[in-house]
Structures are given as C-alpha cells and as structure tokens.
Amino acid sequence: MKKLAASLLIGLCAFGAMAQLAKAQSGPLRIEITDGVIEPLPYAVPDLVAETPGSNQIAKDMARVIAADLNGTGLFREIPAKAHISTITHFGSPVQFADWKAINAQALITGGVSVSGNELEVKFRVFDVFAGQELGNGLRFKGTTDGWRRMAHKVADAVYSRITGEGGYFDSRVVFVSETGPKNDRKKRLAIMDYDGANLQYLTDSSSIVLAPRFSPTGDRVLYTSYETGFPQVYVLNVGSAQRRVLSNQSGTMSFAPRFSPDGKSVVMSVTEGGNTDLYKMAIGGGKRVRLTSTPSIETAPSFSPDGSQIVFESDRSGSPQLYIMSANGGEAKRISFGQGRYGTPVWSPRGDLIAFTKQNKGRFHIGVMRTDGSDERLLTASFLDEGPTWAPNGRVIMFTRETRGSDGVSALYSVDVSGRNLKRVEVTGGGSDPAWSPLQ
C-alpha cells in the first residue's frame, strides 16, 4: 500500500526514489494535492464477476461507475480492458500479478455481484500489483438493485481512501438551481442529483425564483431562498417528502443567504429590515432571531466553521465587498481578505483549513481559496463569471457556477480540485447554478 500511495506523488520526485521513500517511512502515506504535477496512477478494474443469473448487466455497470469515479479525480488512469492479459472469472481466484505488472497496472480492483429478487450484494478487493498483496481486507455491501449506483460509489470511495489516505466523496449528492429557457426569461427550480449528475430529481416547480440551496449536516433538509411572495424569504424543505415551510416571515423584512450550523440546530442568514442588511441566527424550529451584526453595511453569505465556533461572511463595511470572520455569537469581526478586487460567497472547508470564495478583479471572476487567517490566497479558476463555490465532503474538490458571456449565455456547474487542477464541467441536463454539496450519505 505504501508503494502504491507513494507513486501518486510523482510530481515531487522520481518513482524509484518514491518507492524507496515509501519503504522507509512508517504508517500509511497520504497523497497531498498540491500545485505540483501529479501523474495519474494506472489501475485496472475488470467487469465485476456476475455470481448469480441476472446480475451480468449490473456487474458491468458497477465497474464502469467505479472507473468513472476514480478517473474523474484526475489522480487515476484506467488501463482499458482490451489491454488486459488476465481475466477475472471468479472472485476468490488467485491474482496473476505478473500479468497485471506486464501492462503496468499498479492497482487492481476485483469484485463479485449477486442478485436475489431486488436484493443486491457486492463484494470487492483492492490489490497493490507490484507489491503482490491485497490492500486491507475485502469489503461487502448489501442493498437493493435500484441502489446499485450508490453501492458502486461506495466501492469507489473505499478504493480512493485506501490508495490516497483521504476520505472519499463519490457517495454524495448535490442540490442546485436547475435553469431552463432564454437568459431574459429563465425558469429556475430546485433540483437534486448524485455528485456526477445521475439520478436527477426536481424538488420545486419553476413558478417562482429560487436561490442558494444549502444542505443540512445530515443531508435530509435543504434551506433555500424563494421569491414566491414577491420578496426573498428563507424556506426549509424536507428532501424525502418535498414538504416545506417558511423559516422566518416577519412583516417588513426580507431574508436570504441561509446556512445550517454544523449541528443542524440553528440557521444563520441575512435579514434586511428598515433598509439595512445584517446577519441573524435562529433555531431551525423557529423562535426569536438573534442579531449578530449591527452596521450600516450589507452583511451576507455567512458560513460556519466546521466546529461551529466562528462564521465567515461577506461585508462591504470597508467600502467594497470583503471577507470577515467573527464569533458564531456575533461580536467584533476581523477582515481576512486584502488582495485587489472584490470578494464574496465565502465557504469554510469541511476540513477547517481553507475558505473558498468568489473574487472579481479587472473584469474577471475567479474561484479561490485562502487560509482562515487570509494568508496563502490562491486563485483556482478565471472566466467571464465564476461564482458560488461549494466543498466536496472531503475538502479536496470544489464545485461552482460558470456562466458564459452574452444575451444567450448559459449557466453550468463545474468542479476543480483544491490545487487548481482537473477543471471540468459537471454533466447536468440543462443549465445549473448555486450548487451545494451534501455530506457523505
């Protein structure tokens, strides 16, 4: 396992030297995604073995989803089936490591699938080919046939974690604003999908504008802003039943940009009252709002730190939108953004080490990250309009909205890893904006 994980760090030194380094160090090596060039690790994932009648197609489809998950990270490169010398016909058969070495596969994933009625069982193993040994113990997942994609994501998460030492993110979902129609008459509704765009479902209709959906820490509820009354108001929606309610609807106020606390018991949001916009916190079950800021400026886009002790937010109190951090109970705020341009939509990483943000400077928009004290700012993207970052559950990938220029411009979802590598469009039917990543399911 050490040699296999070490080979992912080829951007830092030669493979041979890394293999020796891996042998010398104790404990598992963990890939650290940096600005260096990372050579994808070659691996093989033959079709999973169909162990019962009627499981052939699911066995093939699961292998393809596992491969798509791993390939999509930019850290892995699949060796195509036509290059394979050996075939895997039984899950428990000995692995012919020499055949996989011959095609330079450094990792091998094997699995078996059985179906009984609507019940599905998948088991898998991961091998370090050059070491000639299994990485960890085999695992087994049970579920239903209609949940086969999720089980494939779980397998890919386990493989990813064993080889990189990082948590996975494939068994997760994204809630976002689905967009259809021309730019001057765009219809928007809330939608939810697997992280890779599969299993798309709509949560609201397009009768009113909806914005900024945000998952609860358990992934079963979503906060969002709706204009169905003519003014922005925050709603909370149950993902399973699609039932919803207004969170706060006090006369003469507008509420927007909500976000759950890490424990899911409270919500922080912007409230406009008497022409002034400040941050407020309230219990998810309702009750009195607690005011956290009190300035003549606009305070918005709050995001809790993972431990719930602090909030990062956007404010124009200095004359232009910048990023500030304060206690989750309010009080004095400290500015953390000092580069050129305007900053907004900050989101704290689930790892607690970075804050992602949108930056506008010299006519271009960027997605960037910085340390929580404002140091080490790095811009990951640049385009006509990039905005609204959201973190994958493992804090290593960011999804965001990219809009193209012009009257016929469209919004789409993109992702990029934390080093600025592997920028790609997320395959979604129609347009999309305002993504929010769920925790692992």
Coordinates of C-alpha atoms in Angstrom, one line a residue:
M1 CA 0.0 0.0 0.0
K2 CA 2.9 2.4 0.8
K3 CA 4.4 1.9 -2.6
L4 CA 1.1 2.4 -4.3
A5 CA 0.2 5.6 -2.5
A6 CA 3.7 6.9 -3.0
S7 CA 3.5 6.6 -6.7
L8 CA 0.8 9.2 -6.8
L9 CA 3.3 11.8 -5.7
I10 CA 5.3 11.6 -8.9
G11 CA 5.2 15.4 -9.3
L12 CA 7.6 15.7 -6.4
C13 CA 10.3 13.1 -7.2
A14 CA 11.0 10.1 -9.4
F15 CA 9.1 6.9 -9.0
G16 CA 12.0 4.8 -7.9
A17 CA 13.0 7.3 -5.2
M18 CA 9.5 7.4 -4.0
A19 CA 9.2 3.7 -3.8
Q20 CA 12.3 3.7 -1.6
L21 CA 10.9 6.5 0.5
A22 CA 7.6 4.6 1.0
K23 CA 9.5 1.6 2.3
A24 CA 11.5 3.7 4.7
Q25 CA 8.6 5.5 6.3
S26 CA 6.2 4.1 8.8
G27 CA 2.5 4.4 8.7
P28 CA 0.4 5.0 5.6
L29 CA 1.5 7.6 3.1
R30 CA -1.3 10.0 2.2
I31 CA -1.5 11.9 -1.1
E32 CA -1.4 15.7 -0.6
I33 CA -2.9 17.5 -3.5
T34 CA -0.6 20.4 -4.2
D35 CA 0.3 22.7 -7.1
G36 CA 2.8 20.1 -8.4
V37 CA 2.0 17.9 -11.4
I38 CA 0.6 14.6 -10.4
E39 CA 0.9 11.7 -12.7
P40 CA -2.3 9.6 -12.7
L41 CA -1.9 6.1 -11.2
P42 CA -2.6 3.4 -13.7
Y43 CA -5.1 0.8 -12.5
A44 CA -7.4 -1.9 -13.8
V45 CA -11.0 -2.7 -12.9
P46 CA -12.3 -5.6 -14.9
D47 CA -16.0 -6.2 -15.1
L48 CA -17.2 -7.4 -11.7
V49 CA -17.9 -11.1 -11.6
A50 CA -21.6 -11.9 -12.0
E51 CA -22.2 -14.6 -9.4
T52 CA -25.9 -15.2 -10.0
P53 CA -28.2 -15.3 -13.0
G54 CA -29.5 -11.9 -13.9
S55 CA -26.5 -10.0 -12.4
N56 CA -24.4 -9.6 -15.6
Q57 CA -25.5 -6.1 -16.5
I58 CA -25.3 -4.7 -13.0
A59 CA -21.8 -6.2 -12.7
K60 CA -20.7 -4.5 -15.9
D61 CA -22.4 -1.2 -15.0
M62 CA -20.9 -1.1 -11.5
A63 CA -17.4 -1.5 -12.8
R64 CA -18.0 1.4 -15.2
V65 CA -19.2 3.7 -12.4
I66 CA -16.3 2.8 -10.2
A67 CA -13.9 3.6 -13.0
A68 CA -15.7 6.9 -13.8
D69 CA -15.4 8.0 -10.2
L70 CA -11.7 7.3 -10.0
N71 CA -10.9 8.6 -13.4
G72 CA -12.8 11.8 -12.7
T73 CA -10.4 12.8 -9.9
G74 CA -7.5 13.2 -12.2
L75 CA -5.4 11.0 -9.9
F76 CA -6.1 7.7 -11.6
R77 CA -5.8 6.4 -15.1
E78 CA -7.7 3.2 -16.1
I79 CA -6.0 0.7 -18.3
P80 CA -8.6 -0.4 -20.9
A81 CA -10.0 -3.9 -20.9
K82 CA -8.5 -4.6 -24.4
A83 CA -5.0 -4.4 -22.8
H84 CA -5.7 -6.9 -20.1
I85 CA -3.9 -10.2 -20.3
S86 CA -5.6 -12.0 -17.4
T87 CA -9.3 -12.3 -16.9
I88 CA -11.1 -12.4 -13.6
T89 CA -13.7 -15.2 -13.7
H90 CA -14.1 -16.0 -10.0
F91 CA -13.9 -13.5 -7.1
G92 CA -11.8 -15.8 -5.0
S93 CA -9.3 -16.9 -7.6
P94 CA -5.6 -16.1 -7.1
V95 CA -4.5 -13.0 -8.8
Q96 CA -1.9 -13.4 -11.6
F97 CA 0.2 -10.4 -10.6
A98 CA 2.8 -11.0 -13.3
D99 CA 0.0 -10.4 -16.0
W100 CA -1.1 -7.1 -14.4
K101 CA 2.5 -6.0 -14.0
A102 CA 3.1 -6.6 -17.6
I103 CA 0.6 -3.9 -18.5
N104 CA 1.9 -1.6 -15.8
A105 CA -1.3 -1.8 -13.6
Q106 CA -0.2 -0.6 -10.2
A107 CA -3.6 -1.2 -8.6
L108 CA -6.2 -3.9 -9.4
I109 CA -9.8 -3.8 -8.3
T110 CA -11.8 -7.0 -8.4
G111 CA -15.4 -7.7 -7.3
G112 CA -18.4 -10.0 -7.3
V113 CA -22.1 -9.2 -7.7
S114 CA -25.1 -11.4 -6.8
V115 CA -28.8 -10.6 -7.2
S116 CA -31.7 -12.2 -5.5
G117 CA -35.0 -10.7 -6.3
N118 CA -34.5 -7.0 -5.7
E119 CA -31.7 -7.6 -3.2
L120 CA -28.1 -6.8 -4.3
E121 CA -24.8 -7.8 -2.8
V122 CA -21.4 -6.6 -4.0
K123 CA -18.0 -7.6 -2.6
F124 CA -14.6 -6.3 -3.7
R125 CA -10.9 -6.4 -3.1
V126 CA -8.1 -4.0 -4.0
F127 CA -4.5 -5.2 -4.8
D128 CA -1.2 -3.5 -4.9
V129 CA 0.1 -5.2 -8.0
F130 CA 3.8 -4.5 -7.7
A131 CA 3.8 -5.5 -4.0
G132 CA 1.8 -8.6 -4.8
Q133 CA -0.6 -8.1 -2.0
E134 CA -4.1 -7.0 -1.0
L135 CA -4.7 -3.5 0.3
G136 CA -6.6 -4.0 3.5
N137 CA -9.4 -6.6 3.7
G138 CA -12.2 -7.2 1.2
L139 CA -15.5 -5.5 1.9
R140 CA -19.1 -6.4 1.2
F141 CA -22.1 -4.1 0.7
K142 CA -25.8 -5.1 0.6
G143 CA -28.6 -3.1 -0.8
T144 CA -31.3 -3.1 -3.4
T145 CA -31.0 -3.3 -7.2
D146 CA -32.3 0.2 -7.7
G147 CA -29.5 1.5 -5.5
W148 CA -26.7 -0.2 -7.5
R149 CA -25.1 3.2 -8.5
R150 CA -24.8 4.3 -4.9
M151 CA -23.2 0.9 -4.0
A152 CA -20.7 1.5 -6.8
H153 CA -19.9 4.9 -5.4
K154 CA -19.3 3.3 -2.0
V155 CA -16.8 0.9 -3.5
A156 CA -15.0 3.7 -5.3
D157 CA -14.9 5.7 -2.1
A158 CA -13.3 2.8 -0.3
V159 CA -10.7 2.3 -3.1
Y160 CA -9.9 6.0 -3.2
S161 CA -9.4 6.1 0.6
R162 CA -7.2 3.1 0.7
I163 CA -4.9 4.3 -2.0
T164 CA -4.8 8.0 -1.2
G165 CA -5.3 8.1 2.5
E166 CA -8.1 10.7 2.0
G167 CA -11.8 10.5 2.6
G168 CA -13.9 9.8 -0.4
Y169 CA -16.7 12.0 -1.9
F170 CA -18.4 9.9 -4.5
D171 CA -21.4 8.7 -2.4
S172 CA -22.7 12.2 -2.1
R173 CA -25.4 14.4 -3.7
V174 CA -25.6 18.0 -4.9
V175 CA -28.6 20.3 -4.6
F176 CA -28.6 23.1 -7.1
V177 CA -30.8 25.5 -9.1
S178 CA -31.8 24.0 -12.4
E179 CA -32.2 26.6 -15.2
T180 CA -34.1 26.4 -18.5
G181 CA -35.1 28.9 -21.1
P182 CA -33.5 32.1 -22.5
K183 CA -31.5 34.4 -20.3
N184 CA -34.2 37.1 -20.3
D185 CA -36.9 34.6 -19.2
R186 CA -35.1 31.9 -17.3
K187 CA -37.0 29.4 -15.3
K188 CA -35.5 28.2 -12.1
R189 CA -36.3 25.3 -9.8
L190 CA -34.5 23.3 -7.1
A191 CA -33.1 20.0 -8.2
I192 CA -31.0 17.3 -6.6
M193 CA -28.7 14.7 -8.2
D194 CA -25.8 12.4 -7.4
Y195 CA -22.5 14.2 -7.4
D196 CA -21.8 13.0 -11.0
G197 CA -25.1 14.3 -12.4
A198 CA -27.0 11.0 -12.3
N199 CA -30.4 10.4 -10.6
L200 CA -31.7 13.9 -11.2
Q201 CA -34.9 14.9 -9.3
Y202 CA -36.8 18.2 -9.0
L203 CA -37.7 19.5 -5.6
T204 CA -39.8 22.5 -6.6
D205 CA -41.6 23.8 -9.7
S206 CA -40.5 26.9 -11.7
S207 CA -43.4 29.2 -10.7
S208 CA -41.0 31.4 -8.7
I209 CA -37.3 32.3 -8.5
V210 CA -35.3 30.1 -6.1
L211 CA -31.7 30.7 -5.0
A212 CA -28.9 29.4 -2.8
P213 CA -30.0 26.0 -1.6
R214 CA -27.9 24.6 1.3
F215 CA -27.9 21.1 2.7
S216 CA -28.3 20.3 6.4
P217 CA -25.4 18.4 8.0
T218 CA -27.4 15.2 7.7
G219 CA -28.4 15.8 4.1
D220 CA -32.1 15.3 4.7
R221 CA -33.2 19.0 4.6
V222 CA -32.4 22.0 2.4
L223 CA -32.5 25.7 3.1
Y224 CA -33.2 28.0 0.2
T225 CA -34.4 31.4 -0.7
S226 CA -37.7 31.8 -2.7
Y227 CA -39.4 34.9 -4.2
E228 CA -42.8 33.3 -4.4
T229 CA -44.3 36.1 -2.2
G230 CA -42.6 38.8 -4.3
F231 CA -39.8 39.3 -1.7
P232 CA -37.0 36.9 -0.8
Q233 CA -37.8 34.6 2.2
V234 CA -35.9 31.6 3.6
Y235 CA -37.6 28.2 3.4
V236 CA -36.6 24.8 4.8
L237 CA -37.5 21.7 2.7
N238 CA -37.6 18.1 3.6
V239 CA -35.7 16.2 0.8
G240 CA -37.6 13.0 1.2
S241 CA -41.1 14.4 1.2
A242 CA -40.5 17.7 -0.6
Q243 CA -42.6 19.3 2.2
R244 CA -41.5 22.9 3.1
R245 CA -42.2 25.8 5.3
V246 CA -41.2 29.4 5.7
L247 CA -38.4 29.7 8.3
S248 CA -39.0 33.3 9.1
N249 CA -41.6 35.6 7.7
Q250 CA -41.8 38.7 9.7
S251 CA -43.7 41.6 8.2
G252 CA -41.5 44.3 6.6
T253 CA -38.4 42.0 6.3
M254 CA -36.6 40.1 3.6
S255 CA -34.4 37.0 4.4
F256 CA -31.9 35.3 2.2
A257 CA -28.4 33.5 2.0
P258 CA -29.2 30.9 4.8
R259 CA -26.9 28.2 6.0
F260 CA -27.2 25.5 8.7
S261 CA -24.9 25.3 11.7
P262 CA -22.7 22.2 11.9
D263 CA -25.1 20.6 14.4
G264 CA -28.1 21.3 12.3
K265 CA -30.0 23.0 15.2
S266 CA -29.7 26.6 14.0
V267 CA -29.5 28.7 10.9
V268 CA -27.6 31.9 10.1
M269 CA -28.9 34.2 7.4
S270 CA -29.1 37.7 6.1
V271 CA -32.1 39.8 7.0
T272 CA -33.0 43.1 5.5
E273 CA -35.1 45.4 7.7
G274 CA -35.5 49.1 7.5
G275 CA -33.1 49.3 4.6
N276 CA -30.3 47.6 6.5
T277 CA -28.9 44.1 5.9
D278 CA -27.4 42.2 8.9
L279 CA -26.7 38.7 9.9
Y280 CA -29.1 36.9 12.2
K281 CA -29.2 33.4 13.8
M282 CA -32.3 31.5 14.8
A283 CA -33.3 27.9 15.8
I284 CA -34.3 25.7 12.9
G285 CA -37.6 25.0 14.7
G286 CA -38.4 28.7 14.8
G287 CA -38.4 31.3 17.5
K288 CA -36.8 34.6 18.1
R289 CA -34.0 35.8 15.8
V290 CA -30.7 36.8 17.4
R291 CA -28.9 39.7 15.7
L292 CA -25.2 39.0 15.1
T293 CA -24.1 42.2 13.3
S294 CA -25.1 45.8 13.5
T295 CA -23.5 48.0 10.9
P296 CA -24.8 50.3 8.2
S297 CA -23.2 48.0 5.6
I298 CA -24.5 44.9 3.8
E299 CA -23.6 41.6 5.6
T300 CA -24.3 38.4 3.7
A301 CA -23.2 34.9 2.6
P302 CA -22.4 33.6 6.1
S303 CA -20.7 30.2 6.6
F304 CA -19.9 28.4 9.8
S305 CA -16.5 26.9 10.7
P306 CA -16.7 23.1 11.0
D307 CA -16.7 23.3 14.8
G308 CA -19.5 25.9 14.8
S309 CA -17.5 28.4 16.8
Q310 CA -16.9 31.0 14.0
I311 CA -18.7 32.5 11.0
V312 CA -17.0 33.8 7.8
F313 CA -19.1 36.3 5.8
E314 CA -19.1 38.9 3.2
S315 CA -19.4 42.6 4.1
D316 CA -18.9 46.0 2.3
R317 CA -18.2 47.8 5.5
S318 CA -14.8 48.8 4.2
G319 CA -16.2 50.3 1.0
S320 CA -16.2 47.2 -1.1
P321 CA -17.2 43.5 -0.5
Q322 CA -14.6 41.8 1.6
L323 CA -14.4 38.7 3.8
Y324 CA -14.6 38.8 7.6
I325 CA -14.6 36.3 10.4
M326 CA -16.4 36.7 13.8
S327 CA -17.6 34.5 16.7
A328 CA -20.7 32.5 15.9
N329 CA -22.4 34.5 18.7
G330 CA -21.6 37.8 17.0
G331 CA -19.2 40.5 18.2
E332 CA -16.1 42.1 16.6
A333 CA -15.3 40.9 13.1
K334 CA -11.8 40.6 11.7
R335 CA -11.1 41.2 8.0
I336 CA -9.2 38.4 6.2
S337 CA -9.2 39.5 2.5
F338 CA -6.7 42.1 1.5
G339 CA -5.9 41.4 -2.2
Q340 CA -7.0 43.5 -5.1
G341 CA -10.7 43.2 -6.1
R342 CA -14.0 42.3 -4.5
Y343 CA -14.6 39.1 -2.5
G344 CA -17.8 37.2 -1.8
T345 CA -19.6 33.9 -1.1
P346 CA -17.1 32.5 1.3
V347 CA -17.5 28.9 2.4
W348 CA -15.5 27.2 5.1
S349 CA -13.8 23.9 4.1
P350 CA -15.2 20.8 6.0
R351 CA -11.5 20.1 6.9
G352 CA -11.4 23.6 8.6
D353 CA -8.1 24.6 6.9
L354 CA -9.3 26.7 4.0
I355 CA -12.0 29.1 2.9
A356 CA -13.2 29.1 -0.7
F357 CA -14.5 32.3 -2.2
T358 CA -15.6 34.2 -5.3
K359 CA -13.3 37.1 -6.4
Q360 CA -14.0 39.8 -9.0
N361 CA -11.0 41.7 -10.3
K362 CA -10.2 43.5 -13.5
G363 CA -13.3 42.3 -15.3
R364 CA -12.8 38.6 -14.5
F365 CA -14.3 36.3 -11.9
H366 CA -12.4 33.7 -10.0
I367 CA -12.9 30.8 -7.6
G368 CA -10.1 30.9 -5.0
V369 CA -9.0 29.6 -1.6
M370 CA -7.2 31.1 1.3
R371 CA -6.1 30.1 4.8
T372 CA -8.6 31.0 7.5
D373 CA -6.3 34.0 8.5
G374 CA -6.4 35.3 4.9
S375 CA -2.9 34.0 4.0
D376 CA -1.8 31.9 1.1
E377 CA -4.6 33.2 -1.3
R378 CA -4.7 31.1 -4.5
L379 CA -7.0 31.6 -7.5
L380 CA -8.1 28.3 -9.0
T381 CA -10.2 29.5 -12.0
A382 CA -10.8 32.5 -14.2
S383 CA -13.6 33.3 -16.6
F384 CA -16.3 35.8 -17.5
L385 CA -18.3 34.7 -14.5
D386 CA -17.3 32.0 -11.9
E387 CA -19.1 32.2 -8.6
G388 CA -20.7 30.3 -5.7
P389 CA -18.2 27.6 -4.5
T390 CA -19.2 24.6 -2.5
W391 CA -16.9 21.9 -1.0
A392 CA -16.9 18.2 -1.5
P393 CA -17.3 16.2 1.7
N394 CA -13.5 15.5 1.9
G395 CA -12.5 19.2 1.3
R396 CA -10.4 18.4 -1.8
V397 CA -12.8 19.4 -4.6
I398 CA -14.8 22.5 -5.2
M399 CA -18.0 22.8 -7.4
F400 CA -19.2 26.2 -8.6
T401 CA -21.2 28.0 -11.2
R402 CA -19.8 29.2 -14.5
E403 CA -21.8 31.5 -16.8
T404 CA -20.9 32.3 -20.4
R405 CA -21.0 35.8 -21.9
G406 CA -23.7 37.4 -23.9
S407 CA -27.5 37.5 -24.2
D408 CA -27.6 33.8 -25.0
G409 CA -25.1 32.9 -22.1
V410 CA -25.9 29.8 -20.1
S411 CA -25.0 28.8 -16.5
A412 CA -23.4 25.4 -15.9
L413 CA -21.8 23.6 -13.0
Y414 CA -18.0 23.0 -12.9
S415 CA -15.6 21.4 -10.5
V416 CA -11.9 21.9 -9.8
D417 CA -9.6 20.3 -7.2
V418 CA -8.1 22.4 -4.5
S419 CA -4.8 22.7 -6.3
G420 CA -6.5 24.2 -9.4
R421 CA -6.1 21.0 -11.4
N422 CA -8.8 18.9 -13.1
L423 CA -11.2 21.7 -14.1
K424 CA -14.2 20.0 -15.7
R425 CA -17.9 20.5 -16.4
V426 CA -20.4 18.5 -14.4
E427 CA -22.8 16.7 -16.7
V428 CA -26.3 18.1 -16.0
T429 CA -29.4 18.2 -18.1
G430 CA -30.0 21.8 -18.9
G431 CA -28.3 24.7 -17.1
G432 CA -27.4 24.9 -13.4
S433 CA -26.3 27.3 -10.8
D434 CA -25.9 27.7 -7.0
P435 CA -24.6 24.1 -6.2
A436 CA -24.3 22.8 -2.6
W437 CA -22.6 19.6 -1.9
S438 CA -24.1 17.1 0.6
P439 CA -22.2 15.2 3.3
L440 CA -21.4 11.6 2.5
Q441 CA -24.6 9.6 2.5

